[in-house]
Coordinates of C-alpha atoms and ligand atoms in Angstrom, one line a residue:
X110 CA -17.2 29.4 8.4
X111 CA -13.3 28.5 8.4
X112 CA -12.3 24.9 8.0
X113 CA -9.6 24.2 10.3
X114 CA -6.4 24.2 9.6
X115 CA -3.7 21.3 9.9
X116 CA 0.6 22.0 9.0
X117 CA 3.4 19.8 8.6
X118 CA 4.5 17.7 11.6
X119 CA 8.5 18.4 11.5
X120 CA 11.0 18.0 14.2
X121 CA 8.5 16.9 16.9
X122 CA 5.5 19.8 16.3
X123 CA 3.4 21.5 14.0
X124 CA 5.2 23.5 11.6
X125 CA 3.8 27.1 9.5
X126 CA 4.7 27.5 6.3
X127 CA 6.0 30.5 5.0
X128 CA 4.0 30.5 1.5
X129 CA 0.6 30.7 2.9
X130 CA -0.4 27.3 0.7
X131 CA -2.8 25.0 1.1
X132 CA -4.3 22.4 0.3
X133 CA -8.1 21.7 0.9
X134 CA -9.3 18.0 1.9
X135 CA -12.8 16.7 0.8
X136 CA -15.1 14.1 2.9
X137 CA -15.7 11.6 -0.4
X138 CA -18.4 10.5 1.4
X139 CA -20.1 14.1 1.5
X140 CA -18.0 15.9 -1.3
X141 CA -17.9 18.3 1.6
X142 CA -14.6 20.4 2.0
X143 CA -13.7 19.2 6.2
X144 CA -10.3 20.6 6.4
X145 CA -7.4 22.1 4.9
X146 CA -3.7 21.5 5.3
X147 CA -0.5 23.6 4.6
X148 CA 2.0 22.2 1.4
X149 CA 5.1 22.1 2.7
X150 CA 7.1 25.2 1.0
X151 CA 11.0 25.7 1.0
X152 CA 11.1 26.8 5.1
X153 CA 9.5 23.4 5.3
X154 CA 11.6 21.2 3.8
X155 CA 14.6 22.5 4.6
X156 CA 13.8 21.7 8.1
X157 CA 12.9 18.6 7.6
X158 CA 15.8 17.8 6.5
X159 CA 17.9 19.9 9.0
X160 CA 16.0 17.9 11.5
X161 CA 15.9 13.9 10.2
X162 CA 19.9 14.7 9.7
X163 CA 20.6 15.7 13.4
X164 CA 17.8 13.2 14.7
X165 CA 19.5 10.4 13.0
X166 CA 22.6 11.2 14.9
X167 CA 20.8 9.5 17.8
X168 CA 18.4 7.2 17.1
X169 CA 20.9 5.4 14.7
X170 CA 23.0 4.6 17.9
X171 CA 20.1 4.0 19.8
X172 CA 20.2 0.1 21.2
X173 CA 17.6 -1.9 19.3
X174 CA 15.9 -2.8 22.4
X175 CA 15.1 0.5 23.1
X176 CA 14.0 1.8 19.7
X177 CA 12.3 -1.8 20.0
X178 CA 10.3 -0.8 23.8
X179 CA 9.2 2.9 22.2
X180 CA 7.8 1.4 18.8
X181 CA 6.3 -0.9 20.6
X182 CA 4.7 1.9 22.9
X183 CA 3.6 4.0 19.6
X184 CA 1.8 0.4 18.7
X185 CA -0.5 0.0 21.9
X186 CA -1.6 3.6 21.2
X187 CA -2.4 2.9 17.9
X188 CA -4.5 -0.1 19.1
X189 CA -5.9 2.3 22.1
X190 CA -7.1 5.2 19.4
X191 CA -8.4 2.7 17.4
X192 CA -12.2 4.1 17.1
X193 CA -10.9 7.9 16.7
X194 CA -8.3 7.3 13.9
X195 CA -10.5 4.5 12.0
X196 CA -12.8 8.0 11.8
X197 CA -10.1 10.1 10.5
X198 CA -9.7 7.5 7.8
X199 CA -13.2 7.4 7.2
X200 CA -13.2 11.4 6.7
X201 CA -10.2 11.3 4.1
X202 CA -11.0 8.4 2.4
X203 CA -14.6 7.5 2.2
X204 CA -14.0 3.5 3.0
X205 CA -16.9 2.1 5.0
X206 CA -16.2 2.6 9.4
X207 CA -17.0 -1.1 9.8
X208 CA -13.9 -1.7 7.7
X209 CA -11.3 1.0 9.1
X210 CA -12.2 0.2 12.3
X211 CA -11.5 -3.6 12.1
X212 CA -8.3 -3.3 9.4
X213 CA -6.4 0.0 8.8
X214 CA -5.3 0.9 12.2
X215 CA -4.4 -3.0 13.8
X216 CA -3.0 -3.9 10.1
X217 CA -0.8 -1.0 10.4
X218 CA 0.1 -1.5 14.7
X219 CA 0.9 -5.4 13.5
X220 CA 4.0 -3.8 11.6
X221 CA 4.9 -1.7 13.5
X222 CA 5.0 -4.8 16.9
X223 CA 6.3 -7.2 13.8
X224 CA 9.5 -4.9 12.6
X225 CA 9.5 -3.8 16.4
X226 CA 10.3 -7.4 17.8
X227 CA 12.8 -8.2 14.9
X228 CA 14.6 -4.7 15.8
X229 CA 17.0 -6.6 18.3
X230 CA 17.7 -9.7 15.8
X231 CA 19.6 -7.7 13.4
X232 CA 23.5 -9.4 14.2
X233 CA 26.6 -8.8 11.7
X234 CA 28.7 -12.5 11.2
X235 CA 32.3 -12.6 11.7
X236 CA 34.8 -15.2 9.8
X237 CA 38.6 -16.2 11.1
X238 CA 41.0 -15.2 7.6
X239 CA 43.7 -17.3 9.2
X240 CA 45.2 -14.8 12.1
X241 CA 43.2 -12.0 10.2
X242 CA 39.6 -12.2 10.8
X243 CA 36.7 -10.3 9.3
X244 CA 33.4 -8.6 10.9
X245 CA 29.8 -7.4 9.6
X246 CA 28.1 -4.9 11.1
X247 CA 24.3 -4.0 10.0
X248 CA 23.8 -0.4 9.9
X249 CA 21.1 2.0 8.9
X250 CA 20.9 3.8 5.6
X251 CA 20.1 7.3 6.8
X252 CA 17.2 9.5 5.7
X253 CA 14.7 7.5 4.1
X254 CA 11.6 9.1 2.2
X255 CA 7.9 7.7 2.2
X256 CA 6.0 8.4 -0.3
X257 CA 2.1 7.1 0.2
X258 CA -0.8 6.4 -1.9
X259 CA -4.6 7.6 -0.7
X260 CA -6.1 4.1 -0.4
X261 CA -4.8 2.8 3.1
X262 CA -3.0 6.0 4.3
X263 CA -2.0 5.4 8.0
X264 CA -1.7 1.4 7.0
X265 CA 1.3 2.8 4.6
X266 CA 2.7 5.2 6.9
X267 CA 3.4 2.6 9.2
X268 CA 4.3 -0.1 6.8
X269 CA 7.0 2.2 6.0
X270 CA 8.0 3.9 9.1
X271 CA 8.2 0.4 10.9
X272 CA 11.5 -1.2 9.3
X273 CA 12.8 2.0 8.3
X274 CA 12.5 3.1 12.4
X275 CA 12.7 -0.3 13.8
X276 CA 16.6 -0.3 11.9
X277 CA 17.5 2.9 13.3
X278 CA 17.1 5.5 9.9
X279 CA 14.7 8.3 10.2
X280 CA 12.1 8.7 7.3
X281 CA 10.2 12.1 6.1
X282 CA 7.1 10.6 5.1
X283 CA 4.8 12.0 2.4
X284 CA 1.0 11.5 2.2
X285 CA -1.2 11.5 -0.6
X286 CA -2.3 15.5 -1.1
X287 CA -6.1 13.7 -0.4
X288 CA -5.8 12.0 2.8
X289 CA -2.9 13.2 4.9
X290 CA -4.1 13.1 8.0
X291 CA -3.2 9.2 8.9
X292 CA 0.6 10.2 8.7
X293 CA -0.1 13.3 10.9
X294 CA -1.8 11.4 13.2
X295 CA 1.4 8.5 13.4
X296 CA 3.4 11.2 13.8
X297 CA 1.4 12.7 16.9
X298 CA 1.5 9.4 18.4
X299 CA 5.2 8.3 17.7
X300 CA 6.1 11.3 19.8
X301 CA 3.8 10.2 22.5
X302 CA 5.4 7.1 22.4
X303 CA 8.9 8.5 22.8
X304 CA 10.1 8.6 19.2
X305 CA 12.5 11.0 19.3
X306 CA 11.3 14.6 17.4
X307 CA 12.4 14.5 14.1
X308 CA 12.9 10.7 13.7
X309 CA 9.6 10.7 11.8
X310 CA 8.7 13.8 9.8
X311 CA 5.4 14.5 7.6
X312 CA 5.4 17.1 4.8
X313 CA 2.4 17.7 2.9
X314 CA 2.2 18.3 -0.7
X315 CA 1.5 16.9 -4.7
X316 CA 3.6 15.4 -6.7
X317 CA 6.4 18.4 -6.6
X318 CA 6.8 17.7 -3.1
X319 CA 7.8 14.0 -3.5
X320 CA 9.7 15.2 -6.6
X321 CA 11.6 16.8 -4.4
X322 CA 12.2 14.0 -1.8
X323 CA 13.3 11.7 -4.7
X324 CA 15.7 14.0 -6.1
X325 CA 17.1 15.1 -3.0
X326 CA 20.7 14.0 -2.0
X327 CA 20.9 13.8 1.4
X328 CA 17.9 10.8 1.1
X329 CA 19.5 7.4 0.7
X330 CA 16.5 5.4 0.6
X331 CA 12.8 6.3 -1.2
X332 CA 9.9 3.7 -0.1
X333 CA 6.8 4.4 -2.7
X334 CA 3.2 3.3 -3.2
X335 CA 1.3 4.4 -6.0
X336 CA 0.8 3.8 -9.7
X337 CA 3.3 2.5 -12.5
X338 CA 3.4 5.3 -14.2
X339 CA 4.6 7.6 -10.9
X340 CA 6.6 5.0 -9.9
X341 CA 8.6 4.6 -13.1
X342 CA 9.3 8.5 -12.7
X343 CA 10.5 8.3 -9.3
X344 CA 12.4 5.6 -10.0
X345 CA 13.9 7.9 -12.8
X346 CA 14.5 10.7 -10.2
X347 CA 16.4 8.5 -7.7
X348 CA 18.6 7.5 -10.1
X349 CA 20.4 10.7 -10.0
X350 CA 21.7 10.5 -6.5
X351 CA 21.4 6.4 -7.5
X352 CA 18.8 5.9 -4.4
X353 CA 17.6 2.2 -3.2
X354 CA 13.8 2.1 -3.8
X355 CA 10.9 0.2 -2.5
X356 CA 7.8 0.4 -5.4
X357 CA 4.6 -1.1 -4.3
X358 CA 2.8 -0.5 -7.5
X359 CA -0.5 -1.5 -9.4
X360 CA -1.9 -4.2 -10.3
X361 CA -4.0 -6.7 -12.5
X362 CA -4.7 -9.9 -10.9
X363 CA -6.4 -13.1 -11.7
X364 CA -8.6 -15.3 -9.9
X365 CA -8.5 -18.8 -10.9
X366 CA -11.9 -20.7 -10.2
X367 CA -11.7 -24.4 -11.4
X368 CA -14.5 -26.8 -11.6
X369 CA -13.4 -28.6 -8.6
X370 CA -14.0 -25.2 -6.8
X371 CA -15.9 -24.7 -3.4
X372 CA -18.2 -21.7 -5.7
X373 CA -19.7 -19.9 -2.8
X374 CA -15.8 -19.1 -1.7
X375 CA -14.9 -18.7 -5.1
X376 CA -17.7 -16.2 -5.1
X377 CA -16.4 -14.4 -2.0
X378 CA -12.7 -14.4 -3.0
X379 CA -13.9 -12.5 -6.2
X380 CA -16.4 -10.3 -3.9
X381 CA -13.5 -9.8 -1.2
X382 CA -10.9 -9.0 -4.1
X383 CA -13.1 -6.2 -6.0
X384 CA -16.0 -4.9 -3.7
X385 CA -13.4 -4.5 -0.8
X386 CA -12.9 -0.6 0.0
X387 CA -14.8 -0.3 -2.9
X388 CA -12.4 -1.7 -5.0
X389 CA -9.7 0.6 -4.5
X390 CA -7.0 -2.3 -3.6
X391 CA -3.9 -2.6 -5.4
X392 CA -4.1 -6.7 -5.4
X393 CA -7.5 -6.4 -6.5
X394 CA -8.8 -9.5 -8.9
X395 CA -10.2 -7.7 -11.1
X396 CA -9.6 -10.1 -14.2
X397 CA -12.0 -13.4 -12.4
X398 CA -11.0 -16.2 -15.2
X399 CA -14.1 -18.7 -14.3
X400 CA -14.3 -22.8 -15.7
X401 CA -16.5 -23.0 -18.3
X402 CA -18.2 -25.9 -16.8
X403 CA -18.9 -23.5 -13.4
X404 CA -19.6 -20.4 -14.9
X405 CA -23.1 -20.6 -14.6
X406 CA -23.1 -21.3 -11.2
X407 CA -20.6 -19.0 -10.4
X408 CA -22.4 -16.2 -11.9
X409 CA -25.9 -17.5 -10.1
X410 CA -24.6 -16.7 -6.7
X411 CA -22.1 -13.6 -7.8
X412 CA -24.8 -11.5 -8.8
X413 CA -27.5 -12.4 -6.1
X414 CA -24.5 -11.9 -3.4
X415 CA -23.5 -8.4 -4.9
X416 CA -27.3 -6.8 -5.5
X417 CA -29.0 -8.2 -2.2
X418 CA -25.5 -7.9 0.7
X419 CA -23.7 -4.8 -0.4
X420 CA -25.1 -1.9 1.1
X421 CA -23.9 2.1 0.0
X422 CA -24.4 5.0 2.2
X423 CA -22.8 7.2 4.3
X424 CA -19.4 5.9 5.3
X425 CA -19.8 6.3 8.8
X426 CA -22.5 4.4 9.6
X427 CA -21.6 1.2 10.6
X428 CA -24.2 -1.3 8.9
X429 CA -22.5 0.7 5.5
X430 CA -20.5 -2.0 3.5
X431 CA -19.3 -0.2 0.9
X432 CA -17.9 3.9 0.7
X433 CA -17.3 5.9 -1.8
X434 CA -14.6 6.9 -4.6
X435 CA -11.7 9.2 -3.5
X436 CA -12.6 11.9 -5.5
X437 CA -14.7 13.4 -8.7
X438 CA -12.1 13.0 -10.9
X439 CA -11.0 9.4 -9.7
X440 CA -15.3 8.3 -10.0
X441 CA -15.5 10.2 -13.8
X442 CA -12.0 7.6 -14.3
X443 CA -14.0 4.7 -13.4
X444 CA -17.0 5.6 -15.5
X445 CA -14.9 6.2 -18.6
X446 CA -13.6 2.6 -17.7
X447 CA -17.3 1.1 -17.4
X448 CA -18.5 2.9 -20.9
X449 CA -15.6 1.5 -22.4
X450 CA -16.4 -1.7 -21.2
X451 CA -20.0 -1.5 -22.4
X452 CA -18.7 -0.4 -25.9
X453 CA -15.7 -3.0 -26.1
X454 CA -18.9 -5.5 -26.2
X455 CA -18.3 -6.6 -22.8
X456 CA -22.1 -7.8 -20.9
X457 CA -22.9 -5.4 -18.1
X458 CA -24.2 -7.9 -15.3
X459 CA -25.2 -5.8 -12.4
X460 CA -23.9 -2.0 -11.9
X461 CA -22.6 0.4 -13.9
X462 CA -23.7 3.6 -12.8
X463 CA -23.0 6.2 -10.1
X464 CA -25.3 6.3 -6.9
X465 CA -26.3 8.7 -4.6
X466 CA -27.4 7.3 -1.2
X467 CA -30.2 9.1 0.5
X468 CA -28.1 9.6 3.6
X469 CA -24.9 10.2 1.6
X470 CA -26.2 12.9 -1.2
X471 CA -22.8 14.3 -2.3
X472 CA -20.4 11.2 -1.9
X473 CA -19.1 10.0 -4.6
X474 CA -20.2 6.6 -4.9
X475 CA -20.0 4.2 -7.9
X476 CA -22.5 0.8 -7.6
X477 CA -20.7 -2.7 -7.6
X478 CA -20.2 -3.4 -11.1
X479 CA -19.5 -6.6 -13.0
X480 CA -18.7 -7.4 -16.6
X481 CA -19.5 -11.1 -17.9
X482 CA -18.3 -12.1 -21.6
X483 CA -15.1 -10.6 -21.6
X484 CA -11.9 -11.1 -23.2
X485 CA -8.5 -10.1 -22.8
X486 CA -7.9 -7.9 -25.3
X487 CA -10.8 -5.2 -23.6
X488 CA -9.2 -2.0 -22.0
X489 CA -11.2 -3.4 -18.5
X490 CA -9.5 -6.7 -18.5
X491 CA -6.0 -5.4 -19.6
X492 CA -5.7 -1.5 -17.2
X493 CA -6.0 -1.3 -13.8
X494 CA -9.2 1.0 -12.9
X495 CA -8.8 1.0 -8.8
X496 CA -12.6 1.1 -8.4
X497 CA -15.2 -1.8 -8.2
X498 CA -15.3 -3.0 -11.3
X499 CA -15.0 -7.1 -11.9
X500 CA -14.1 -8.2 -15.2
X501 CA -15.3 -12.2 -15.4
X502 CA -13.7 -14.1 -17.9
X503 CA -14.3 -18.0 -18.9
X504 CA -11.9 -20.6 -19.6
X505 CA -11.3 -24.2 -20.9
X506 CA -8.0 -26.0 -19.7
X507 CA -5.6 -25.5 -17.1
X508 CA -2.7 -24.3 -19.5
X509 CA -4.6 -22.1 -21.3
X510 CA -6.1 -19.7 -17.8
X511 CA -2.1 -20.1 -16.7
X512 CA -0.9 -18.2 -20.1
X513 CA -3.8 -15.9 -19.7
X514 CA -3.2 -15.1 -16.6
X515 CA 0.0 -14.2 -17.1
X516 CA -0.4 -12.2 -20.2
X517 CA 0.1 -8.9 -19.0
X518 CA 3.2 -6.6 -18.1
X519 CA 2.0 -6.5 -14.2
X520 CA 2.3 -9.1 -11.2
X521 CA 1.1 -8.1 -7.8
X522 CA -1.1 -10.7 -6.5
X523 CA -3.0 -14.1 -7.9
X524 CA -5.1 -16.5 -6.6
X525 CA -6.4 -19.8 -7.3
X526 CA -9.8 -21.5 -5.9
X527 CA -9.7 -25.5 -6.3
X528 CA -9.7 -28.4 -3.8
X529 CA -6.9 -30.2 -5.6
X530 CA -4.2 -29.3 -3.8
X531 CA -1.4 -30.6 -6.1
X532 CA -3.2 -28.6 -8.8
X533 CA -3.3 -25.8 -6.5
X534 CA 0.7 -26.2 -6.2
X535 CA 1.2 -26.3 -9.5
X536 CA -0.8 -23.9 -11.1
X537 CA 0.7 -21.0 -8.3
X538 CA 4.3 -22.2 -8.9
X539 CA 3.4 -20.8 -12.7
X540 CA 1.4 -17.5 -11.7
X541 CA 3.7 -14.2 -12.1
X542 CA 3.1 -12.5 -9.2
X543 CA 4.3 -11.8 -5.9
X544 CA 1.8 -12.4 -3.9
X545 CA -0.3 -15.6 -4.3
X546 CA -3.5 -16.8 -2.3
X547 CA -4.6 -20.3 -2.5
X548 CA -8.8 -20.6 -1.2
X549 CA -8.4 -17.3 -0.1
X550 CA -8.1 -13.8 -0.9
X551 CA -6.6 -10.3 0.7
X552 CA -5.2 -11.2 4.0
X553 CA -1.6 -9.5 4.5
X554 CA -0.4 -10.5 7.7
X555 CA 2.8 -8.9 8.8
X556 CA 4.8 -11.8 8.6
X557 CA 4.4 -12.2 5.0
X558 CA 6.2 -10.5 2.5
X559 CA 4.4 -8.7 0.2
X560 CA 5.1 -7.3 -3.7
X561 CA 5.1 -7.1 -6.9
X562 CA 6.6 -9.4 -10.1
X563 CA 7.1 -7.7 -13.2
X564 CA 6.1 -3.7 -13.4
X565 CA 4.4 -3.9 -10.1
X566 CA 7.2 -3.5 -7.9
X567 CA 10.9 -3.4 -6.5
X568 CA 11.7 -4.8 -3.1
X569 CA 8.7 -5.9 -0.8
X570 CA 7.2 -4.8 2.2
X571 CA 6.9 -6.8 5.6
X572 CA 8.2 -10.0 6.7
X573 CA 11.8 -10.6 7.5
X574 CA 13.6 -10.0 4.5
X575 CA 12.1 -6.7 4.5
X576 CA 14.2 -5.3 7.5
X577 CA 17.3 -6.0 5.3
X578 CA 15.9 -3.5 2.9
X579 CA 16.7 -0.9 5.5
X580 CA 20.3 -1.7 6.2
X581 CA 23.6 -1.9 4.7
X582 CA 26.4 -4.5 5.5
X583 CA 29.5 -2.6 6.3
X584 CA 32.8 -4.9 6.6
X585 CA 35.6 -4.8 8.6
X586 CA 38.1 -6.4 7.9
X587 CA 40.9 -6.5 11.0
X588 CA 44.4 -6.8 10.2
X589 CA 46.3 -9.4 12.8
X590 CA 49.2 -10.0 11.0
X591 CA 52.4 -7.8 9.7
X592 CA 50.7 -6.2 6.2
X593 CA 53.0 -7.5 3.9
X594 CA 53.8 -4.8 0.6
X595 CA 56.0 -4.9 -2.4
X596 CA 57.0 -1.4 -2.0
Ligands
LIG47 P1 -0.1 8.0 -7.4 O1 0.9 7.3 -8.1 O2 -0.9 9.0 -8.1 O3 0.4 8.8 -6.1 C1 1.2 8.2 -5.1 C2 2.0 9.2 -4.4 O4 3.0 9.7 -5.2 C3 1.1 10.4 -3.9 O5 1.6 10.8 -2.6 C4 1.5 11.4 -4.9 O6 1.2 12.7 -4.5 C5 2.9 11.1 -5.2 N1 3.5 11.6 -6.4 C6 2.9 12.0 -7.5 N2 3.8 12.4 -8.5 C7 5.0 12.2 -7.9 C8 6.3 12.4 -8.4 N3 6.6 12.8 -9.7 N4 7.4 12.1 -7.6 C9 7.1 11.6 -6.4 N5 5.9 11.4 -5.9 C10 4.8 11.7 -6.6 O7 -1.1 6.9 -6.8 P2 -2.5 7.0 -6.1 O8 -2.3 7.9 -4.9 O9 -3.5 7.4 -7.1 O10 -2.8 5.5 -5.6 C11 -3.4 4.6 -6.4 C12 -2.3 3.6 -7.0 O11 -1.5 3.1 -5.9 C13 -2.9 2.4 -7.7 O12 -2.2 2.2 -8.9 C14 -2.6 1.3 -6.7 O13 -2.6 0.1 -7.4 C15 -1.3 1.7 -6.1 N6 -1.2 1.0 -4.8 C16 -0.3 0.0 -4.7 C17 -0.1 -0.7 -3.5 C18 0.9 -1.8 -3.3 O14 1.2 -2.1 -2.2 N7 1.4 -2.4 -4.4 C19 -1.0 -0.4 -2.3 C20 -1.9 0.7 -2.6 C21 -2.0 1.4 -3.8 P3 -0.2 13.4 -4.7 O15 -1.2 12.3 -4.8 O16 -0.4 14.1 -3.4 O17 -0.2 14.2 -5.9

C-alpha cells in the first residue's frame, strides 16, 4: 500500500516538486514508515523565494494591529486543533500524547498571542537637534529563515514564526527532515487565519536544504535550533552574506541539590529535567551535582520514583509517560553513550538498556537510565547525549559545585534546589547559563527570555527583547535649518 504523500507549503498551497524526491517519515513509536514528504528541489526554492519577496511587500506595511488580530486568529486555532495536532506530533516524534497534548501545541499558541500583543508596541523615539530634529523608525528585516530541530517541532515553528511575523518579515521555515509535519500544519492554519500566502513558507529537506537557506542572499535573518556542531556551520555559512542569527543550541546543565534541599523536589527537578520527552530536551540536567550529606536520600527516592512511576509503551496511549527515541540511529547514539558510561567506571543505578513495550514492538525506546559515582571528566557528564540518561554527581562545598558546574564550554540552562534563598541568589548569579531555575525546573513561559551562555547560543528566543531581534532601527535625521557647506 502507498503511504501518503505530503509537499512543500509555498505561497499559500501545496507545492510538487519537479525531482520526484522524497523523503519517508517513521512513527518512532512503531518504526513504521506513516508518510512520506517531497524535498524541496530547485522549482521549490526558487518559489519560495519569489513568493516571501513579493509577500513581504505587504505584510511589512501591514498595521501591527492587524498583523496583531490575524496572529491572534492563527492562535485560537491552534488552541481549537489542539487534540489532532498533539497526534501529529506524537506520529513524528514518538513523545508520550499526555505530554503533546498538554505542552507542544498551547506552548507554541502562547508565542504566538505573546509576540502578537507586543506587535502594536513597537514605537521609533524622536529627539529635537536644536531646529534639526531626528526620528527612529522600527522596521522589519525582510526574509528570515527557520531552521528547526525534531524534538518540539510545531513549538519551534511558532517560536520562530511569532516575532519574525508579529514584526512584519516573512520567514521560510525549515523542519527537521524527521518530523516536518508541525510546520506544515502552522502553515495550513496561518492561512486559515488570514496570513497572507507566502508570509510563511515550509520547504522540506536535510541539511542541503538549510545550507541553502543560510547561504542564500536575499535572507537577512537565519533563526536556528539544533546542535553545536550545525550551528557553528551555519553560523559560518551566514557569514558570507554577514546574516543576523538566532542559535538555540545544546546543552549540559547542572542541578544543584544542597543539604538544605526539599529532596522529593529535588528528585522531581532532576526527574522533570531528564525523563521529560524522554530526555530529548535541550536544557536538560543531565549532570545532577547532589550534597554529599543528601546523596543517600536523594538517591533513595530517585530510583524508587524512576522504576515504579515511569511507564513506556505506545506513545499514544494516554496513561504512556514516556515515548520513544527519534530514530535507530539517534537510540544506537545513546547506547554508545551508556556503554561508555559503564566502561568509564561510572555505577549503573537503574536502566541501561533498550525496551520493547508489548504494545509498542518496533518503537524505539531506551529505559530511564541513571549513572551514580560519576566524575566530570566521563564522556556522560562532559557531551550532551539528548536521550534519558542522568549523570549524578556528589559534592562537598558551595564553591567547589559552582566551579564544577561551570566547567564546561556550554551554558543553556541551570538550576539550583535549596531553601536558603540568599544562597539561592548567590549561587545563580555565578551559574553560566542563560536560563536559570531556582526550586524548579523546565517551565518556559513566553514572557521569559530564553538562551544560551557560552557555545549554546546567540540571541534568545521569547520575551520582549526578543521582538527587537526582528527589526532594525532606521534613522532619519530631518534637516530644519539652511545645510551649511564649505564648498
Ligand atoms: P541538528 O543540528 O542535527 O539539526 C537541526 C536542523 O538543522 C535540522 O533541520 C537539520 O536538518 C538542519 N541542518 C543540518 N545540517 C545543516 C546545515 N549544514 N545547514 C543548515 N541546516 C542544517 O539538530 P537535531 O535536529 O539533531 O536536534 C537536536 C539538537 O538540538 C540538540 O543538540 C539539542 O540540544 C538542540 N536543541 C536546542 C534547543 C534550544 O532551544 N537551545 C531546543 C531543542 C533542541 P535535518 O535534520 O533535516 O538534516
Amino acid at each position: 500500500m502507498s503511504l501518503p504523500r505530503l509537499q512543500n507549503f509555498i505561497d499559500g498551497q501545496f507545492m510538487a516538486n519537479k525531482s520526484g524526491e522524497t523523503i519517508t517519515v517513521l512513527n518512532p513509536g512503531t518504526g513504521e514508515a506513516i508518510y512520506e514528504i517531497e524535498v524541496a528541489d530547485e522549482t521549490v526554492q526558487q518559489a519560495a523565494i519569489k513568493s516571501a519577496r513579493s509577500a513581504f511587500k505587504d505584510w511589512a506595511v501591514t498595521p501591527a494591529v492587524e498583523r496583531a488580530r490575524i496572529l491572534h486568529r492563527a492562535a485560537a486555532l491552534l488552541r481549537e486543533h489542539n487534540d489532532e495536532l498533539a497526534k501529529h506530533e506524537v506520529l513524528d516524534t514518538g513523545k508520550p500524547l499526555q505530554e503533546a497534548r498538554e505542552v507542544d501545541v498551547v506552548t507554541g499558541a502562547d508565542v504566538i498571542e505573546f509576540f502578537a500583543s507586543l506587535a502594536p508596541t513597537q514605537v521609533g523615539q524622536q529627539q529635537d537637534l536644536g531646529g534639526d530634529f531626528y526620528y527612529t523608525r522600527k522596521e522589519p528585516l525582510g526574509i528570515c529563515a527557520g531552521i528547526g530541530a525534531w524534538n518540539y517541532p510545531i513549538q519551534i515553528a511558532c517560536w520562530k514564526s511569532a516575532p519574525a511575523l508579529a514584526a512584519g518579515n516573512v520567514m521560510i521555515f525549515k523542519p527537521s527532515e524527521e518530523t516536518p509535519r508541525g510546520a506544515i500544519e502552522l502553515a495550513k492554519i496561518y492561512i486559515e487565519a488570514g496570513v497572507p500566502a507566502g508570509v510563511f513558507n515550509v520547504v522540506i529537506g536535510d541539511g542541503e536544504v538549510g545550507q541553502w537557506l543560510t547561504q542564500h542572499e536575499d535572507i537577512e535573518k537565519v533563526s536556528f535550533t539544533g546542535e553545536v556542531a550545525t550551528g557553528r556551520k551555519v553560523v559560518e555559512s551566514a557569514a558570507s552574506t554577514l546574516k543576523d542569527v538566532t542559535m538555540e543550541l545544546g546543552g549540559k546543565s547542572p542541578l544543584l541539590v544542597f543539604e538544605d534541599a526539599d529532596i522529593s523536589q529535588a528528585v522531581s527537578a532532576a526527574m522533570l529535567g531528564n525523563f521529560f520527552t524522554q530526555g530529548e530536551v535541550c536544557t536538560n540536567c543531565t549532570r545532577v551535582f547532589v550534597h554529599e550529606s543528601v546523596m543517600d536520600a536523594f538517591m533513595d527516592e530517585l530510583v524508587e520514583r524512576t522504576t515504579k512511576n515511569i511507564r513506556a509503551g505506545d506513545p499514544m496511549d494516554p496513561d504512556v509517560n514516556f515515548g520513544a527515541m527519534i530514530s535507530k540511529p539517534h537510540l544506537d547514539l545513546v547506547m554508545d553513550y551508556i556503554e561508555k558510561g559503564k566502561k568509564e567506571g561510572a555505577r549503573l543505578v537503574t536502566g541501561g538498556n533498550t525496551i520493547s513495550p508489548d504494545d509498542a514492538k518496533g518503537g524505539f525506546f531506551v529505559e530511564p537510565t541513571i549513572f551514580a559515582d560519576c566524575t566530570d571528566d566521563m564522556t556522560i557528564v562532559k557531551e550532551e547525549i539528548f536521550g534519558p540518561v542522568m549523570s549524578v554527581l556528589s559534592f562537598r562545598d558551595e564553591d567547589e559545585a559552582i566551579r564544577r558546574a561551570n566547567n564546561t564550554p556550554l551554558g543553556l540552562a541551570a538550576g539550583v534546589m535549596t531553601q536558603n534563598v540568599t544562597r539561592a541568589h548567590r549561587v545563580i548569579h555565578q551559574l553560566q547559563a542563560g536560563i536559570c531555575w531556582v526550586n524548579s525546573w523546565g517551565a518556559s513561559p513566553a514572557e521569559m527570555p530564553v538562551g544560551g551562555y557560552k557555545m549554546s547560543g546567540i540571541g534568545r528566543e521569547n520575551g520582549i527583547e526578543t521582538l527587537n531581534q526582528y527589526t532594525q532601527t532606521k534613522s532619519v535625521y530631518m534637516g530644519m535649518v539652511e545645510l551649511e557647506s564649505p564648498f
